[in-house]
Short mmCIF file of C-alpha atoms in Angstrom, two decimals:
data_model
loop_
_atom_site.label_atom_id
_atom_site.label_comp_id
_atom_site.label_asym_id
_atom_site.label_seq_id
_atom_site.Cartn_x
_atom_site.Cartn_y
_atom_site.Cartn_z
CA MET A 1 107.84 36.65 57.83
CA LYS A 2 105.32 35.72 60.48
CA LYS A 3 104.12 39.33 60.90
CA VAL A 4 103.37 39.64 57.22
CA GLY A 5 101.09 36.56 57.34
CA LYS A 6 99.01 37.87 60.21
CA HIS A 7 98.57 41.25 58.55
CA SER A 8 97.26 39.66 55.32
CA THR A 9 94.79 37.54 57.25
CA LEU A 10 93.35 40.59 58.98
CA LEU A 11 92.94 42.38 55.66
CA ASP A 12 91.09 39.43 54.22
CA ARG A 13 88.66 39.41 57.12
CA ILE A 14 87.97 43.12 56.79
CA SER A 15 87.37 42.85 53.02
CA PHE A 16 85.01 39.89 53.51
CA THR A 17 83.06 41.74 56.18
CA SER A 18 82.67 44.81 53.96
CA TYR A 19 81.50 42.63 51.04
CA GLN A 20 78.97 40.99 53.31
CA LEU A 21 77.62 44.35 54.43
CA LYS A 22 77.32 45.57 50.84
CA PHE A 23 75.45 42.44 49.80
CA GLU A 24 72.97 42.68 52.68
CA PHE A 25 72.46 46.39 52.03
CA GLY A 26 71.76 45.65 48.35
CA LEU A 27 69.15 43.04 49.29
CA ILE A 28 67.43 45.48 51.63
CA LEU A 29 67.25 48.14 48.89
CA SER A 30 65.86 45.64 46.40
CA LEU A 31 63.15 44.45 48.81
CA GLY A 32 62.23 48.03 49.63
CA ALA A 33 61.89 48.91 45.96
CA LEU A 34 59.64 45.90 45.32
CA ILE A 35 57.40 46.73 48.28
CA THR A 36 57.10 50.34 47.07
CA ILE A 37 56.17 49.31 43.55
CA PHE A 38 53.36 46.92 44.65
CA SER A 39 51.96 49.36 47.22
CA VAL A 40 51.57 52.27 44.81
CA HIS A 41 48.04 52.50 43.15
CA ILE A 42 48.15 53.39 39.48
CA ILE A 43 45.32 55.87 38.71
CA PRO A 44 44.67 56.52 35.04
CA SER A 45 44.88 60.12 33.97
CA GLU A 46 41.72 62.02 33.07
CA THR A 47 43.16 62.87 29.70
CA GLU A 48 43.16 59.20 28.67
CA LYS A 49 40.90 58.64 25.76
CA GLU A 50 37.85 56.48 26.31
CA ILE A 51 37.56 53.38 24.18
CA ILE A 52 34.22 53.33 22.43
CA LEU A 53 33.02 49.87 21.31
CA THR A 54 30.95 50.04 18.20
CA THR A 55 27.98 47.69 18.15
CA GLN A 56 27.64 45.26 15.27
CA GLU A 57 24.89 46.00 12.80
CA GLU A 58 21.86 43.70 13.15
CA VAL A 59 20.16 42.49 10.01
CA ILE A 60 16.43 41.80 10.51
CA ILE A 61 14.82 39.55 7.89
CA GLN A 62 11.13 40.17 7.42
CA ASP A 63 8.73 37.82 5.68
CA ILE A 64 7.49 39.33 2.46
CA VAL A 65 3.83 38.64 1.92
CA GLN A 66 3.28 37.58 -1.66
CA THR A 67 0.60 39.67 -3.21
CA ARG A 68 -1.99 38.00 -5.38
CA GLN A 69 -2.25 39.37 -8.86
CA GLU A 70 -5.85 39.69 -9.83
CA LEU A 71 -6.63 39.28 -13.50
CA LYS A 72 -8.86 41.99 -14.75
CA ALA A 73 -11.74 41.05 -17.00
CA PRO A 74 -11.18 42.07 -20.60
CA ALA A 75 -12.97 45.16 -21.68
CA PRO A 76 -16.16 44.57 -23.69
CA PRO A 77 -15.75 44.90 -27.46
CA ARG A 78 -16.63 48.20 -28.95
CA PRO A 79 -19.95 48.32 -30.78
CA THR A 80 -19.68 48.14 -34.53
CA VAL A 81 -20.53 51.28 -36.38
CA PRO A 82 -23.16 50.69 -39.06
CA ILE A 83 -22.03 51.53 -42.57
CA GLU A 84 -24.49 53.36 -44.71
CA VAL A 85 -25.20 51.79 -48.08
CA PRO A 86 -26.45 54.04 -50.86
CA ASN A 87 -29.89 53.26 -52.13
CA ASP A 88 -28.66 53.11 -55.71
CA GLU A 89 -26.33 50.15 -55.05
CA VAL A 90 -27.77 46.75 -56.05
CA LEU A 91 -26.59 43.65 -54.26
CA GLU A 92 -25.62 40.68 -56.40
CA GLU A 93 -27.91 37.69 -56.01
CA GLU A 94 -26.27 34.29 -55.59
CA ILE A 95 -27.74 31.50 -57.67
CA LEU A 96 -27.94 28.16 -55.83
CA GLU A 97 -27.86 25.09 -58.01
CA ILE A 98 -29.96 22.35 -56.32
CA ASP A 99 -30.65 19.03 -57.95
CA ALA A 100 -34.30 18.30 -57.16
CA GLU A 101 -34.25 14.84 -58.69
CA ILE A 102 -33.81 11.91 -56.25
CA ASP A 103 -32.34 8.64 -57.40
CA PHE A 104 -34.34 5.78 -55.85
CA THR A 105 -32.23 3.08 -57.48
CA ASN A 106 -29.18 3.42 -55.17
CA ILE A 107 -30.89 3.34 -51.77
CA PRO A 108 -28.66 1.53 -49.22
CA GLU A 109 -30.14 -1.53 -47.59
CA ILE A 110 -30.92 -1.08 -43.87
CA PRO A 111 -30.47 -4.30 -41.85
CA LEU A 112 -33.51 -5.57 -40.00
CA PRO A 113 -33.47 -5.51 -36.19
CA PRO A 114 -32.48 -8.81 -34.57
CA ARG A 115 -35.18 -11.20 -33.37
CA PRO A 116 -35.88 -10.86 -29.65
CA ILE A 117 -34.17 -13.59 -27.68
CA ASP A 118 -36.41 -15.90 -25.78
CA GLN A 119 -36.00 -15.71 -22.01
CA LYS A 120 -35.68 -19.51 -21.87
CA ASP A 121 -32.58 -19.34 -24.09
CA ILE A 122 -30.67 -17.11 -21.68
CA GLU A 123 -31.94 -18.74 -18.49
CA GLU A 124 -28.99 -20.14 -16.56
CA GLU A 125 -29.08 -23.71 -15.38
CA GLU A 126 -30.02 -23.80 -11.71
CA ILE A 127 -29.19 -26.60 -9.27
CA PHE A 128 -32.11 -27.33 -6.97
CA VAL A 129 -31.97 -28.77 -3.48
CA VAL A 130 -35.70 -29.44 -3.12
CA VAL A 131 -37.94 -30.13 -6.14
CA GLU A 132 -41.56 -31.05 -6.70
CA THR A 133 -40.65 -34.56 -7.93
CA PRO A 134 -37.34 -35.81 -6.43
CA PRO A 135 -34.94 -38.04 -8.41
CA VAL A 136 -35.33 -41.81 -8.19
CA LEU A 137 -32.36 -44.22 -7.95
CA LEU A 138 -32.81 -46.97 -10.55
CA GLY A 139 -32.50 -50.37 -8.84
CA GLY A 140 -32.74 -48.85 -5.34
CA ILE A 141 -30.13 -48.91 -2.59
CA LYS A 142 -29.68 -52.64 -3.22
CA ALA A 143 -28.07 -51.79 -6.55
CA VAL A 144 -25.54 -49.64 -4.71
CA GLN A 145 -24.52 -52.32 -2.20
CA GLU A 146 -24.20 -54.96 -4.93
CA LYS A 147 -21.54 -52.83 -6.67
CA VAL A 148 -19.43 -52.31 -3.50
CA LYS A 149 -16.11 -54.18 -3.32
CA TYR A 150 -14.78 -54.14 0.23
CA PRO A 151 -11.20 -52.76 0.21
CA GLU A 152 -8.61 -55.23 1.45
CA MET A 153 -7.02 -52.62 3.73
CA ALA A 154 -10.37 -51.98 5.43
CA VAL A 155 -10.93 -55.73 5.88
CA LYS A 156 -7.56 -56.18 7.59
CA ALA A 157 -8.12 -53.14 9.78
CA GLY A 158 -11.72 -54.15 10.58
CA ILE A 159 -13.13 -50.82 9.35
CA GLU A 160 -16.92 -50.58 9.13
CA GLY A 161 -19.40 -47.74 8.77
CA LYS A 162 -21.19 -45.43 6.33
CA VAL A 163 -19.54 -43.14 3.79
CA ILE A 164 -21.70 -40.09 2.95
CA VAL A 165 -21.32 -38.97 -0.67
CA GLN A 166 -22.83 -35.77 -2.14
CA PHE A 167 -23.25 -35.15 -5.87
CA VAL A 168 -25.46 -33.54 -8.53
CA ILE A 169 -27.98 -35.41 -10.70
CA ASP A 170 -28.29 -33.65 -14.06
CA LYS A 171 -31.34 -33.43 -16.34
CA ASP A 172 -30.43 -36.77 -17.92
CA GLY A 173 -30.10 -38.62 -14.59
CA ASN A 174 -26.29 -38.83 -14.62
CA VAL A 175 -24.08 -38.29 -11.53
CA LEU A 176 -21.81 -35.23 -11.58
CA ASP A 177 -19.04 -34.03 -9.25
CA PRO A 178 -19.28 -36.57 -6.38
CA PHE A 179 -17.32 -35.75 -3.20
CA ILE A 180 -17.06 -37.18 0.31
CA VAL A 181 -19.01 -35.41 3.06
CA ARG A 182 -18.05 -37.93 5.76
CA GLY A 183 -15.59 -40.78 5.29
CA ILE A 184 -14.26 -43.73 7.31
CA GLY A 185 -10.88 -44.29 5.61
CA GLY A 186 -9.15 -47.56 4.75
CA GLY A 187 -9.94 -47.12 1.03
CA CYS A 188 -13.72 -47.10 1.64
CA ASP A 189 -14.08 -43.44 0.62
CA GLN A 190 -12.54 -44.01 -2.82
CA GLU A 191 -14.69 -47.13 -3.31
CA ALA A 192 -17.87 -45.22 -2.45
CA VAL A 193 -17.08 -42.53 -5.04
CA ARG A 194 -16.44 -45.21 -7.69
CA VAL A 195 -19.76 -46.90 -7.00
CA VAL A 196 -21.73 -43.61 -7.06
CA LYS A 197 -20.30 -42.64 -10.47
CA GLU A 198 -21.80 -45.84 -11.97
CA LEU A 199 -25.35 -45.14 -10.68
CA LYS A 200 -28.26 -44.01 -12.84
CA PHE A 201 -31.24 -41.91 -11.69
CA ARG A 202 -34.59 -40.81 -13.00
CA PRO A 203 -34.11 -37.00 -12.98
CA GLY A 204 -36.04 -34.70 -10.69
CA LEU A 205 -38.87 -32.54 -12.02
CA GLN A 206 -39.76 -28.92 -11.29
CA ARG A 207 -42.94 -27.57 -12.90
CA GLY A 208 -43.05 -30.62 -15.10
CA ARG A 209 -39.58 -30.29 -16.63
CA PRO A 210 -36.32 -32.10 -15.62
CA VAL A 211 -33.83 -30.07 -13.61
CA SER A 212 -30.44 -30.59 -11.92
CA VAL A 213 -30.75 -31.62 -8.27
CA LYS A 214 -28.22 -31.86 -5.44
CA TYR A 215 -28.35 -35.32 -3.83
CA THR A 216 -26.75 -37.06 -0.83
CA LEU A 217 -26.36 -40.85 -0.62
CA PRO A 218 -24.90 -43.10 2.13
CA VAL A 219 -22.79 -46.13 1.12
CA THR A 220 -22.60 -48.80 3.86
CA PHE A 221 -19.50 -50.91 4.54
CA LYS A 222 -20.11 -53.87 6.89
CA LEU A 223 -17.94 -56.92 7.37
CA LYS A 224 -19.63 -60.33 7.23
CA GLU A 225 -19.63 -62.24 10.51
CA ALA A 226 -17.53 -65.44 10.50
CA THR A 227 -19.70 -68.53 10.59
CA SER A 228 -18.89 -71.12 13.28
#
């Protein structure tokens, strides 16, 4: 029994060794085949057909110049051909009925031209600054100061000074459109305008006739000193 075991072991070793040799030999053949394949240069045959690439058609767009259509002048009319009239033919005469009588009873009335307008009527009123005869304040500057009532606010604040008022004296000597040129405040400006509106003037004269004149007048505000 022991001899049989040794014999089987030897056979196993021999079979394993032969399998190993076959495997290594197969690897060597495979490697050799791969090396041969990569080392061989593939040269195309001369009979191979050449591939011809067709170029794509190019479309060129050109600008079309618009032609101008010239209008031809119409042809002149053909001359008329005169028609001969026989001498024996008599043309009919037309009889015109005209009434030679004129009726003078129904003559329309023509309006008379308007009377020329006098230049003085359309002359615009002018406001003068300087005139030949200046306006005169009736009662003088004293009449102005007598009408002044000192505002209570100005008295408490101790406001003094002159308020300059400008206005227009019309042809009748009345005061129009007074406004303050320089004021001092404290209610004195409003009081000065009130006083000026109540004044009366002898109107200014230009070339002997009354005209409107621009005028400037100072109104004085002065507190009375306290007596000791």
